[in-house]
């Protein structure tokens, strides 16, 4: 194992040193003013990042926790919910809703396909659903769907839209209020540049009024909303993580969300162009929507698992594997959060070297130059 390590996965992602430093501060009591000041500021910053006037509820859990909270707070046992599913995280929505006894109606696409809002409109016209579960950025495939169009269809049908924005929040545009998205869930460990362990959910008034009757306690939105109103957490918060998230959100907002969206778009371009320059084939879409993660077919004769192990063991570089049936067939390079074009260059150079070591027939020496060029291209060219 090499000494220096590089993390290029779509979550957890690298954490800026200022965030790490904040988390190393001595512990403070969560019911005193030391914490309250940070808690209040962090909750206000979350609203800005979500681009919402609604309360953003903050939990100590992974992202799946707030996904589960959405089902537990919104649904009714036996009720039909519609899940738009095109990968591992669409499947997760279906699994959670199924576990709570909902009737799951899947609008299903092959992994790697991009879901279309018109298909949802037809489906809802055929079979009504009160709650529709969507995945903004399907991290398992690299597909980012058009949430604005989907939210409009859901609204038109009089249903509640619930969006998994775990890997998209802070990475690509998501206008919660302007686009009329009812519920958005996310996690700390991706574009929010904080370690895993915090999950967030924003809830519109419409969704609040449409809450269901499933049992819930820790994830009961009302309990957390009441507590947050007076900045006195319902349960012991993950104090150090909140200190870190507050700093991370400060960095994100100081530079501006729009600047972050533009950077991610450029990073996606750079990564795709570099991959293609090597002669490899993209699995994720070859367009600017794919700004979160780039998924790549492993070349003929190379198991993606072997490539990832070699990268990690010999070069200290961690990329993400394929999930489900894509295991061994694709690898994924995440480019969200604390990430710049030199990270892309490093990832590409490492992939190129490792594939050469594995005997793959690839074009050498072109990827990094092409990536740096693509990064500099005007956005609207
Ligand atoms: N949804 C998406 C789109 C994700 O990328 C992830 C994490 N990879 C999750 C949900 C689940 O989040 P967590 O692992 O934090 O529970």
Tab-separated table of C-alpha atoms and ligand atoms in Angstrom:
chain	number	residue	atom	x	y	z
A	1	UNK	CA	0.000	0.000	0.000
A	2	UNK	CA	1.335	3.451	-0.909
A	3	UNK	CA	1.503	6.119	1.745
A	4	UNK	CA	-0.431	8.891	0.056
A	5	UNK	CA	-4.109	8.155	-0.575
A	6	UNK	CA	-6.480	9.699	-3.087
A	7	UNK	CA	-10.246	9.395	-2.714
A	8	UNK	CA	-12.189	9.809	-5.973
A	9	UNK	CA	-15.481	8.169	-5.060
A	10	UNK	CA	-18.936	9.767	-5.214
A	11	UNK	CA	-19.257	9.531	-1.439
A	12	UNK	CA	-17.711	9.668	0.998
A	13	UNK	CA	-15.750	12.465	-0.636
A	14	UNK	CA	-12.603	14.315	0.475
A	15	UNK	CA	-13.158	16.730	3.360
A	16	UNK	CA	-11.530	20.211	3.348
A	17	UNK	CA	-8.958	20.782	6.125
A	18	UNK	CA	-11.019	23.607	7.679
A	19	UNK	CA	-13.917	21.172	8.092
A	20	UNK	CA	-11.674	18.518	9.636
A	21	UNK	CA	-10.239	21.142	11.990
A	22	UNK	CA	-13.716	22.225	13.129
A	23	UNK	CA	-14.599	18.625	13.894
A	24	UNK	CA	-11.486	18.262	16.034
A	25	UNK	CA	-12.619	21.097	18.348
A	26	UNK	CA	-13.249	20.094	21.972
A	27	UNK	CA	-16.731	18.737	22.616
A	28	UNK	CA	-19.450	21.188	23.622
A	29	UNK	CA	-22.776	20.511	25.275
A	30	UNK	CA	-25.640	20.421	22.800
A	31	UNK	CA	-28.096	22.263	25.061
A	32	UNK	CA	-25.829	25.237	25.731
A	33	UNK	CA	-25.148	28.440	23.788
A	34	UNK	CA	-21.848	27.113	22.335
A	35	UNK	CA	-23.706	24.621	20.215
A	36	UNK	CA	-26.889	26.626	19.718
A	37	UNK	CA	-25.119	29.361	17.746
A	38	UNK	CA	-23.625	26.843	15.331
A	39	UNK	CA	-26.847	24.811	15.099
A	40	UNK	CA	-28.894	27.885	14.220
A	41	UNK	CA	-26.395	29.054	11.592
A	42	UNK	CA	-26.039	25.584	10.102
A	43	UNK	CA	-29.823	25.177	9.765
A	44	UNK	CA	-30.060	28.599	8.077
A	45	UNK	CA	-27.238	27.672	5.686
A	46	UNK	CA	-28.967	24.409	4.819
A	47	UNK	CA	-32.052	26.332	3.704
A	48	UNK	CA	-29.860	28.385	1.381
A	49	UNK	CA	-28.268	25.289	-0.103
A	50	UNK	CA	-31.673	23.658	-0.588
A	51	UNK	CA	-32.932	26.955	-2.028
A	52	UNK	CA	-36.026	26.724	0.102
A	53	UNK	CA	-37.939	28.738	2.652
A	54	UNK	CA	-39.122	25.470	4.211
A	55	UNK	CA	-37.527	24.125	7.330
A	56	UNK	CA	-34.686	21.674	6.659
A	57	UNK	CA	-34.706	18.949	9.292
A	58	UNK	CA	-31.308	17.652	10.371
A	59	UNK	CA	-30.716	14.100	11.623
A	60	UNK	CA	-27.812	11.999	12.798
A	61	UNK	CA	-28.079	9.190	10.256
A	62	UNK	CA	-26.908	8.243	6.812
A	63	UNK	CA	-28.887	9.476	3.809
A	64	UNK	CA	-31.035	6.360	3.838
A	65	UNK	CA	-32.371	7.522	7.208
A	66	UNK	CA	-34.061	10.574	5.759
A	67	UNK	CA	-35.251	8.493	2.777
A	68	UNK	CA	-36.930	6.246	5.342
A	69	UNK	CA	-38.254	9.304	7.179
A	70	UNK	CA	-40.034	10.394	4.011
A	71	UNK	CA	-41.881	7.086	3.727
A	72	UNK	CA	-42.649	6.893	7.455
A	73	UNK	CA	-44.025	10.443	7.565
A	74	UNK	CA	-45.858	10.581	4.253
A	75	UNK	CA	-47.319	7.166	3.578
A	76	UNK	CA	-50.275	5.100	4.686
A	77	UNK	CA	-50.066	1.285	5.004
A	78	UNK	CA	-51.193	-0.505	1.844
A	79	UNK	CA	-51.273	2.702	-0.166
A	80	UNK	CA	-49.823	2.789	-3.682
A	81	UNK	CA	-46.652	4.826	-4.158
A	82	UNK	CA	-44.944	5.351	-7.489
A	83	UNK	CA	-41.174	4.838	-7.714
A	84	UNK	CA	-39.174	5.987	-10.726
A	85	UNK	CA	-36.309	3.536	-10.719
A	86	UNK	CA	-33.229	3.323	-12.950
A	87	UNK	CA	-30.543	1.955	-10.662
A	88	UNK	CA	-29.495	0.980	-7.144
A	89	UNK	CA	-30.991	4.005	-5.387
A	90	UNK	CA	-34.325	3.855	-7.195
A	91	UNK	CA	-34.402	0.253	-5.995
A	92	UNK	CA	-33.712	1.485	-2.484
A	93	UNK	CA	-36.803	3.711	-2.576
A	94	UNK	CA	-38.863	0.707	-3.650
A	95	UNK	CA	-37.345	-1.466	-0.910
A	96	UNK	CA	-38.063	1.060	1.847
A	97	UNK	CA	-41.624	1.666	0.688
A	98	UNK	CA	-42.117	-2.107	0.442
A	99	UNK	CA	-40.745	-2.619	3.948
A	100	UNK	CA	-43.373	-0.179	5.263
A	101	UNK	CA	-46.148	-2.143	3.575
A	102	UNK	CA	-46.849	0.244	0.702
A	103	UNK	CA	-47.916	-1.056	-2.686
A	104	UNK	CA	-44.991	-0.139	-4.896
A	105	UNK	CA	-45.723	0.792	-8.494
A	106	UNK	CA	-42.391	0.956	-10.314
A	107	UNK	CA	-41.767	3.016	-13.383
A	108	UNK	CA	-38.673	1.049	-14.233
A	109	UNK	CA	-35.799	1.759	-16.600
A	110	UNK	CA	-32.679	-0.228	-17.384
A	111	UNK	CA	-29.637	0.847	-15.341
A	112	UNK	CA	-27.972	3.659	-17.252
A	113	UNK	CA	-31.139	4.856	-18.995
A	114	UNK	CA	-32.396	8.380	-18.331
A	115	UNK	CA	-35.990	8.526	-17.034
A	116	UNK	CA	-38.388	10.886	-18.827
A	117	UNK	CA	-41.074	12.975	-17.184
A	118	UNK	CA	-43.593	12.205	-19.954
A	119	UNK	CA	-43.427	8.521	-19.027
A	120	UNK	CA	-44.343	9.436	-15.467
A	121	UNK	CA	-47.254	11.572	-16.668
A	122	UNK	CA	-48.639	8.571	-18.606
A	123	UNK	CA	-48.096	6.245	-15.664
A	124	UNK	CA	-49.859	8.523	-13.179
A	125	UNK	CA	-52.746	8.965	-15.613
A	126	UNK	CA	-53.047	5.166	-15.758
A	127	UNK	CA	-52.532	4.458	-12.062
A	128	UNK	CA	-52.863	7.199	-9.484
A	129	UNK	CA	-50.378	7.562	-6.657
A	130	UNK	CA	-50.354	10.110	-3.845
A	131	UNK	CA	-46.575	9.973	-3.367
A	132	UNK	CA	-43.924	9.775	-6.115
A	133	UNK	CA	-40.333	8.821	-5.243
A	134	UNK	CA	-37.542	10.105	-7.489
A	135	UNK	CA	-33.755	9.886	-7.609
A	136	UNK	CA	-32.153	13.115	-8.797
A	137	UNK	CA	-28.645	11.762	-9.313
A	138	UNK	CA	-28.618	7.961	-9.660
A	139	UNK	CA	-25.106	7.504	-8.290
A	140	UNK	CA	-24.925	3.875	-9.440
A	141	UNK	CA	-25.118	4.877	-13.116
A	142	UNK	CA	-24.170	8.570	-13.336
A	143	UNK	CA	-27.590	9.576	-14.695
A	144	UNK	CA	-29.020	12.883	-13.435
A	145	UNK	CA	-32.691	13.326	-14.249
A	146	UNK	CA	-34.597	16.515	-14.964
A	147	UNK	CA	-36.144	17.119	-11.533
A	148	UNK	CA	-37.842	20.293	-12.669
A	149	UNK	CA	-39.830	18.430	-15.353
A	150	UNK	CA	-40.638	15.551	-12.993
A	151	UNK	CA	-41.785	17.864	-10.192
A	152	UNK	CA	-44.112	19.643	-12.640
A	153	UNK	CA	-45.677	16.323	-13.685
A	154	UNK	CA	-46.136	15.256	-10.072
A	155	UNK	CA	-47.687	18.597	-9.177
A	156	UNK	CA	-50.013	18.386	-12.168
A	157	UNK	CA	-51.175	14.985	-10.945
A	158	UNK	CA	-51.856	16.427	-7.482
A	159	UNK	CA	-49.268	14.144	-5.882
A	160	UNK	CA	-46.318	14.732	-3.532
A	161	UNK	CA	-42.830	14.682	-5.080
A	162	UNK	CA	-40.026	13.208	-2.986
A	163	UNK	CA	-36.522	13.605	-4.350
A	164	UNK	CA	-33.406	11.710	-3.301
A	165	UNK	CA	-30.743	14.393	-3.706
A	166	UNK	CA	-28.092	12.519	-1.717
A	167	UNK	CA	-25.429	12.878	-4.399
A	168	UNK	CA	-26.826	15.937	-6.198
A	169	UNK	CA	-27.410	18.571	-3.499
A	170	UNK	CA	-24.695	21.204	-3.857
A	171	UNK	CA	-23.389	19.534	-7.028
A	172	UNK	CA	-26.003	20.300	-9.674
A	173	UNK	CA	-28.893	22.802	-9.685
A	174	UNK	CA	-31.855	21.913	-7.489
A	175	UNK	CA	-34.350	24.739	-6.955
A	176	UNK	CA	-36.553	23.195	-4.298
A	177	UNK	CA	-39.094	26.012	-4.005
A	178	UNK	CA	-38.979	27.408	-7.522
A	179	UNK	CA	-39.494	23.966	-9.058
A	180	UNK	CA	-42.179	23.040	-6.526
A	181	UNK	CA	-40.387	19.974	-5.135
A	182	UNK	CA	-42.186	18.836	-1.975
A	183	UNK	CA	-39.610	16.762	-0.157
A	184	UNK	CA	-35.848	16.665	-0.727
A	185	UNK	CA	-33.525	14.318	1.173
A	186	UNK	CA	-29.744	14.382	1.254
A	187	UNK	CA	-26.650	13.414	3.227
A	188	UNK	CA	-23.500	15.111	4.472
A	189	UNK	CA	-20.871	12.933	2.790
A	190	UNK	CA	-21.054	13.953	-0.850
A	191	UNK	CA	-21.118	17.449	-2.368
A	192	UNK	CA	-21.573	18.893	1.135
A	193	UNK	CA	-17.918	18.030	1.868
A	194	UNK	CA	-18.492	16.603	5.345
A	195	UNK	CA	-17.909	13.067	6.648
A	196	UNK	CA	-20.810	10.584	6.603
A	197	UNK	CA	-23.308	10.712	9.465
A	198	UNK	CA	-25.708	13.597	8.911
A	199	UNK	CA	-28.872	13.477	6.837
A	200	UNK	CA	-31.244	16.275	5.923
A	201	UNK	CA	-34.774	16.628	4.613
A	202	UNK	CA	-36.815	19.631	3.512
A	203	UNK	CA	-40.591	19.419	3.629
A	204	UNK	CA	-43.058	21.700	1.823
A	205	UNK	CA	-46.294	22.821	3.440
A	206	UNK	CA	-48.192	20.630	0.972
A	207	UNK	CA	-46.229	17.562	2.053
A	208	UNK	CA	-46.612	18.532	5.700
A	209	UNK	CA	-50.380	18.670	5.332
A	210	UNK	CA	-50.400	15.341	3.489
A	211	UNK	CA	-48.576	13.354	6.173
A	212	UNK	CA	-49.689	9.746	6.612
A	213	UNK	CA	-50.335	7.410	9.490
A	214	UNK	CA	-47.355	5.054	9.542
A	215	UNK	CA	-45.686	4.601	12.939
A	216	UNK	CA	-42.510	6.616	13.573
A	217	UNK	CA	-40.562	8.047	16.466
A	218	UNK	CA	-36.920	9.087	15.902
A	219	UNK	CA	-37.756	10.082	12.351
A	220	UNK	CA	-41.069	11.772	13.189
A	221	UNK	CA	-40.677	15.079	11.366
A	222	UNK	CA	-42.933	16.914	13.830
A	223	UNK	CA	-40.698	16.038	16.781
A	224	UNK	CA	-37.596	17.404	15.057
A	225	UNK	CA	-39.373	20.459	13.625
A	226	UNK	CA	-40.603	21.527	17.061
A	227	UNK	CA	-37.130	21.105	18.536
A	228	UNK	CA	-35.409	22.980	15.712
A	229	UNK	CA	-37.841	25.870	16.119
A	230	UNK	CA	-36.163	26.666	19.433
A	231	UNK	CA	-32.701	25.412	18.354
A	232	UNK	CA	-32.816	22.709	20.988
A	233	UNK	CA	-32.312	19.377	19.231
A	234	UNK	CA	-34.843	16.618	19.863
A	235	UNK	CA	-32.061	14.092	20.498
A	236	UNK	CA	-28.329	14.398	21.133
A	237	UNK	CA	-27.067	15.666	17.781
A	238	UNK	CA	-23.840	14.499	16.136
A	239	UNK	CA	-22.184	17.594	17.598
A	240	UNK	CA	-18.792	17.347	15.862
A	241	UNK	CA	-20.344	16.604	12.491
A	242	UNK	CA	-22.633	19.616	12.811
A	243	UNK	CA	-19.590	21.802	13.586
A	244	UNK	CA	-17.981	20.426	10.434
A	245	UNK	CA	-21.076	20.784	8.257
A	246	UNK	CA	-21.484	24.392	9.329
A	247	UNK	CA	-17.965	25.199	8.102
A	248	UNK	CA	-18.429	23.206	4.882
A	249	UNK	CA	-21.694	24.995	4.061
A	250	UNK	CA	-19.989	28.312	4.823
A	251	UNK	CA	-17.312	27.505	2.228
A	252	UNK	CA	-19.894	26.407	-0.324
A	253	UNK	CA	-22.064	29.512	0.113
A	254	UNK	CA	-19.186	31.954	0.281
A	255	UNK	CA	-17.964	30.795	-3.119
A	256	UNK	CA	-21.552	30.607	-4.323
A	257	UNK	CA	-23.757	27.686	-5.249
A	258	UNK	CA	-23.780	28.685	-8.905
A	259	UNK	CA	-19.985	28.590	-8.974
A	260	UNK	CA	-20.144	25.084	-7.495
A	261	UNK	CA	-22.616	23.961	-10.158
A	262	UNK	CA	-20.391	25.357	-12.903
A	263	UNK	CA	-17.297	23.703	-11.438
A	264	UNK	CA	-19.034	20.327	-11.277
A	265	UNK	CA	-20.195	20.682	-14.864
A	266	UNK	CA	-16.635	21.409	-15.985
A	267	UNK	CA	-15.242	18.533	-13.916
A	268	UNK	CA	-17.718	16.161	-15.563
A	269	UNK	CA	-16.654	17.364	-18.992
A	270	UNK	CA	-12.979	17.031	-18.179
A	271	UNK	CA	-13.445	13.515	-16.866
A	272	UNK	CA	-15.480	12.320	-19.854
A	273	UNK	CA	-13.127	13.810	-22.407
A	274	UNK	CA	-10.106	12.298	-20.673
A	275	UNK	CA	-11.742	8.878	-20.520
A	276	UNK	CA	-12.645	8.997	-24.206
A	277	UNK	CA	-9.150	10.190	-25.147
A	278	UNK	CA	-7.825	6.968	-23.601
A	279	UNK	CA	-10.109	5.034	-25.929
A	280	UNK	CA	-12.451	3.896	-23.155
A	281	UNK	CA	-16.223	3.805	-23.433
A	282	UNK	CA	-18.488	5.796	-21.138
A	283	UNK	CA	-21.343	4.073	-19.320
A	284	UNK	CA	-22.802	7.312	-17.926
A	285	UNK	CA	-24.339	9.799	-20.399
A	286	UNK	CA	-21.925	11.746	-22.564
A	287	UNK	CA	-23.426	15.155	-21.852
A	288	UNK	CA	-23.294	17.945	-19.295
A	289	UNK	CA	-26.073	16.445	-17.173
A	290	UNK	CA	-23.542	13.867	-15.917
A	291	UNK	CA	-21.746	16.248	-13.563
A	292	UNK	CA	-21.760	14.063	-10.428
A	293	UNK	CA	-20.057	10.797	-11.313
A	294	UNK	CA	-18.529	9.386	-14.489
A	295	UNK	CA	-19.145	5.685	-15.033
A	296	UNK	CA	-16.835	3.869	-17.429
A	297	UNK	CA	-16.905	0.438	-19.075
A	298	UNK	CA	-13.861	-1.559	-18.135
A	299	UNK	CA	-11.980	-2.408	-21.345
A	300	UNK	CA	-12.207	-5.906	-22.847
A	301	UNK	CA	-10.393	-8.497	-20.800
A	302	UNK	CA	-10.063	-6.320	-17.693
A	303	UNK	CA	-12.267	-6.974	-14.669
A	304	UNK	CA	-13.089	-3.601	-13.126
A	305	UNK	CA	-12.598	-5.131	-9.672
A	306	UNK	CA	-8.985	-6.033	-10.521
A	307	UNK	CA	-8.395	-2.520	-11.823
A	308	UNK	CA	-9.731	-0.945	-8.617
A	309	UNK	CA	-7.631	-3.206	-6.413
A	310	UNK	CA	-4.470	-2.427	-8.357
A	311	UNK	CA	-5.223	1.294	-8.234
A	312	UNK	CA	-5.688	1.137	-4.508
A	313	UNK	CA	-2.855	-1.188	-3.575
A	314	UNK	CA	-0.133	0.041	-5.888
A	315	UNK	CA	-1.075	3.669	-6.440
A	316	UNK	CA	-3.152	4.652	-3.396
A	317	UNK	CA	-6.085	5.695	-5.595
A	318	UNK	CA	-9.640	4.747	-4.649
A	319	UNK	CA	-12.356	4.754	-7.310
A	320	UNK	CA	-15.855	3.298	-6.925
A	321	UNK	CA	-16.926	-0.101	-8.276
A	322	UNK	CA	-20.041	-0.934	-10.271
A	323	UNK	CA	-23.064	-1.913	-8.200
A	324	UNK	CA	-25.439	-4.847	-8.706
A	325	UNK	CA	-25.095	-6.479	-12.124
A	326	UNK	CA	-22.513	-3.839	-13.127
A	327	UNK	CA	-19.983	-5.118	-10.580
A	328	UNK	CA	-16.744	-5.966	-12.374
A	329	UNK	CA	-18.002	-4.361	-15.588
A	330	UNK	CA	-17.777	-0.637	-14.850
A	331	UNK	CA	-15.869	1.659	-12.546
A	332	UNK	CA	-16.952	5.093	-11.368
A	333	UNK	CA	-15.034	8.310	-10.776
A	334	UNK	CA	-16.835	10.705	-8.442
A	335	UNK	CA	-16.223	14.437	-8.903
A	336	UNK	CA	-18.332	16.220	-6.334
A	337	UNK	CA	-17.501	18.355	-3.345
A	338	UNK	CA	-13.927	19.258	-2.452
A	339	UNK	CA	-12.636	18.405	-5.882
A	340	UNK	CA	-10.766	20.255	-8.621
A	341	UNK	CA	-9.442	19.614	-12.104
A	342	UNK	CA	-6.120	18.335	-10.794
A	343	UNK	CA	-8.026	15.592	-9.002
A	344	UNK	CA	-9.495	14.615	-12.373
A	345	UNK	CA	-6.021	14.696	-13.895
A	346	UNK	CA	-4.686	12.457	-11.120
A	347	UNK	CA	-7.563	10.003	-11.431
A	348	UNK	CA	-7.146	9.778	-15.209
A	349	UNK	CA	-3.377	9.395	-15.024
A	350	UNK	CA	-3.764	6.621	-12.476
A	351	UNK	CA	-6.399	4.764	-14.531
A	352	UNK	CA	-4.189	5.035	-17.590
A	353	UNK	CA	-1.171	3.673	-15.773
A	354	UNK	CA	-3.036	0.847	-14.047
A	355	UNK	CA	-4.756	-0.262	-17.254
A	356	UNK	CA	-1.390	-0.340	-18.991
A	357	UNK	CA	-0.032	-2.461	-16.156
A	358	UNK	CA	-2.972	-4.826	-16.669
A	359	UNK	CA	-2.128	-5.142	-20.363
A	360	UNK	CA	-5.152	-3.247	-21.714
A	361	UNK	CA	-4.910	-1.737	-25.170
A	362	UNK	CA	-5.398	1.972	-24.464
A	363	UNK	CA	-4.177	5.254	-25.869
A	364	UNK	CA	-1.453	6.619	-23.578
A	365	UNK	CA	-0.529	10.222	-22.918
A	366	UNK	CA	-3.649	11.961	-24.231
A	367	UNK	CA	-6.139	11.859	-21.348
A	368	UNK	CA	-4.767	14.505	-18.998
A	369	UNK	CA	-4.137	17.082	-21.727
A	370	UNK	CA	-7.599	16.539	-23.172
A	371	UNK	CA	-9.193	16.804	-19.718
A	372	UNK	CA	-7.448	20.077	-18.931
A	373	UNK	CA	-8.520	21.486	-22.294
A	374	UNK	CA	-12.132	20.405	-21.815
A	375	UNK	CA	-12.205	21.973	-18.354
A	376	UNK	CA	-11.311	25.359	-19.868
A	377	UNK	CA	-13.908	25.272	-22.671
A	378	UNK	CA	-16.578	27.977	-22.427
A	379	UNK	CA	-19.655	26.572	-20.724
A	380	UNK	CA	-22.108	27.423	-23.491
A	381	UNK	CA	-19.908	26.475	-26.444
B	1	LIG	N1	-29.166	7.839	-2.676
B	1	LIG	C1	-28.117	8.084	-3.458
B	1	LIG	C2	-28.356	8.690	-4.797
B	1	LIG	C3	-26.833	7.787	-3.015
B	1	LIG	O1	-25.775	8.035	-3.794
B	1	LIG	C4	-26.660	7.216	-1.737
B	1	LIG	C5	-25.288	6.875	-1.197
B	1	LIG	N2	-24.404	6.386	-2.114
B	1	LIG	C6	-27.795	6.976	-0.974
B	1	LIG	C7	-29.032	7.300	-1.468
B	1	LIG	C8	-27.703	6.345	0.366
B	1	LIG	O2	-27.072	7.165	1.253
B	1	LIG	P1	-26.397	6.587	2.582
B	1	LIG	O3	-25.389	5.577	2.131
B	1	LIG	O4	-25.815	7.813	3.200
B	1	LIG	O5	-27.481	5.987	3.377
